[in-house]
Amino acid sequence: MVLDFKSEEIKKRSVTISGHRTSFSLEEGFWQEVKNLAKSEGLSLNQFVEKVDEARTSNLSSALRILVLNHLKKQLEDNNKNTVSATTLES
């Protein structure tokens, strides 16, 4: 288990979505992953958060955390499938 308590501090983040400044609170670890997701989607941070804002059913901070969690879970599942497939092929 990796314990990185530097990333647990919650900070206010501000972006412009739909022409309005809005803020939300995220821990540094989630913030870094949101920025990575935006980049991987080929979107600016503002565009990415706006996309999440339009689709969300809870508050923006929670929606971003759940999005990151689901993305990381999918990555882990994909990695596990690839490991199992590789192991099966080697057998």
CSV table of C-alpha atoms in Angstrom, one decimal:
chain,number,residue,atom,x,y,z
A,1,MET,CA,0.0,0.0,0.0
A,2,VAL,CA,1.3,3.4,-0.9
A,3,LEU,CA,0.5,6.2,1.5
A,4,ASP,CA,1.0,9.6,-0.1
A,5,PHE,CA,-0.4,12.1,2.4
A,6,LYS,CA,0.9,15.1,0.3
A,7,SER,CA,-2.0,14.5,-2.1
A,8,GLU,CA,-4.8,14.5,0.5
A,9,GLU,CA,-5.0,18.2,1.1
A,10,ILE,CA,-8.2,19.6,-0.5
A,11,LYS,CA,-7.7,22.8,-2.5
A,12,LYS,CA,-10.1,25.0,-4.3
A,13,ARG,CA,-9.7,24.9,-8.1
A,14,SER,CA,-11.2,27.4,-10.5
A,15,VAL,CA,-12.1,27.0,-14.1
A,16,THR,CA,-14.3,28.8,-16.7
A,17,ILE,CA,-17.2,26.8,-18.0
A,18,SER,CA,-20.0,28.1,-20.2
A,19,GLY,CA,-18.5,31.5,-19.9
A,20,HIS,CA,-18.7,31.6,-16.0
A,21,ARG,CA,-16.0,31.1,-13.4
A,22,THR,CA,-16.8,28.2,-11.1
A,23,SER,CA,-14.8,26.5,-8.4
A,24,PHE,CA,-14.7,23.1,-6.9
A,25,SER,CA,-12.5,21.3,-4.3
A,26,LEU,CA,-10.2,18.4,-5.1
A,27,GLU,CA,-7.3,16.7,-3.5
A,28,GLU,CA,-4.0,17.1,-5.4
A,29,GLY,CA,-4.0,13.4,-6.5
A,30,PHE,CA,-7.5,13.8,-8.1
A,31,TRP,CA,-6.5,17.1,-9.6
A,32,GLN,CA,-3.5,15.6,-11.4
A,33,GLU,CA,-5.6,12.8,-12.8
A,34,VAL,CA,-8.3,15.2,-14.0
A,35,LYS,CA,-5.6,17.1,-15.9
A,36,ASN,CA,-4.2,13.9,-17.3
A,37,LEU,CA,-7.7,12.8,-18.5
A,38,ALA,CA,-8.3,16.2,-20.1
A,39,LYS,CA,-5.0,15.9,-22.0
A,40,SER,CA,-5.7,12.3,-23.1
A,41,GLU,CA,-9.1,13.5,-24.4
A,42,GLY,CA,-7.4,16.3,-26.4
A,43,LEU,CA,-9.4,18.9,-24.4
A,44,SER,CA,-8.4,21.9,-22.4
A,45,LEU,CA,-9.0,21.7,-18.7
A,46,ASN,CA,-11.9,24.1,-19.0
A,47,GLN,CA,-13.5,22.1,-21.8
A,48,PHE,CA,-13.0,18.8,-20.0
A,49,VAL,CA,-14.6,20.1,-16.7
A,50,GLU,CA,-17.4,21.7,-18.8
A,51,LYS,CA,-18.1,18.3,-20.3
A,52,VAL,CA,-18.2,16.7,-16.9
A,53,ASP,CA,-20.4,19.5,-15.6
A,54,GLU,CA,-23.0,19.0,-18.3
A,55,ALA,CA,-23.2,15.2,-17.6
A,56,ARG,CA,-23.1,15.2,-13.8
A,57,THR,CA,-25.9,14.3,-11.5
A,58,SER,CA,-24.1,15.2,-8.2
A,59,ASN,CA,-21.9,18.1,-7.2
A,60,LEU,CA,-18.9,18.9,-9.5
A,61,SER,CA,-16.2,17.8,-7.0
A,62,SER,CA,-17.9,14.5,-6.5
A,63,ALA,CA,-18.5,13.9,-10.2
A,64,LEU,CA,-14.8,14.6,-10.9
A,65,ARG,CA,-13.6,12.2,-8.2
A,66,ILE,CA,-16.0,9.4,-9.4
A,67,LEU,CA,-14.8,10.0,-13.0
A,68,VAL,CA,-11.2,9.6,-11.9
A,69,LEU,CA,-12.0,6.6,-9.7
A,70,ASN,CA,-13.8,4.8,-12.6
A,71,HIS,CA,-11.1,5.6,-15.0
A,72,LEU,CA,-8.4,4.2,-12.7
A,73,LYS,CA,-10.5,1.1,-12.0
A,74,LYS,CA,-10.9,0.5,-15.7
A,75,GLN,CA,-7.2,0.8,-16.2
A,76,LEU,CA,-6.5,-1.7,-13.5
A,77,GLU,CA,-9.1,-4.1,-14.9
A,78,ASP,CA,-7.5,-3.8,-18.4
A,79,ASN,CA,-4.1,-4.4,-17.0
A,80,ASN,CA,-5.3,-7.4,-15.1
A,81,LYS,CA,-6.9,-8.8,-18.2
A,82,ASN,CA,-3.7,-8.3,-20.2
A,83,THR,CA,-1.7,-10.0,-17.4
A,84,VAL,CA,-4.1,-13.0,-17.4
A,85,SER,CA,-4.1,-13.2,-21.2
A,86,ALA,CA,-0.3,-13.1,-21.3
A,87,THR,CA,-0.1,-15.8,-18.5
A,88,THR,CA,-2.6,-18.0,-20.3
A,89,LEU,CA,-0.6,-17.7,-23.6
A,90,GLU,CA,2.6,-18.6,-21.8
A,91,SER,CA,1.1,-21.8,-20.3
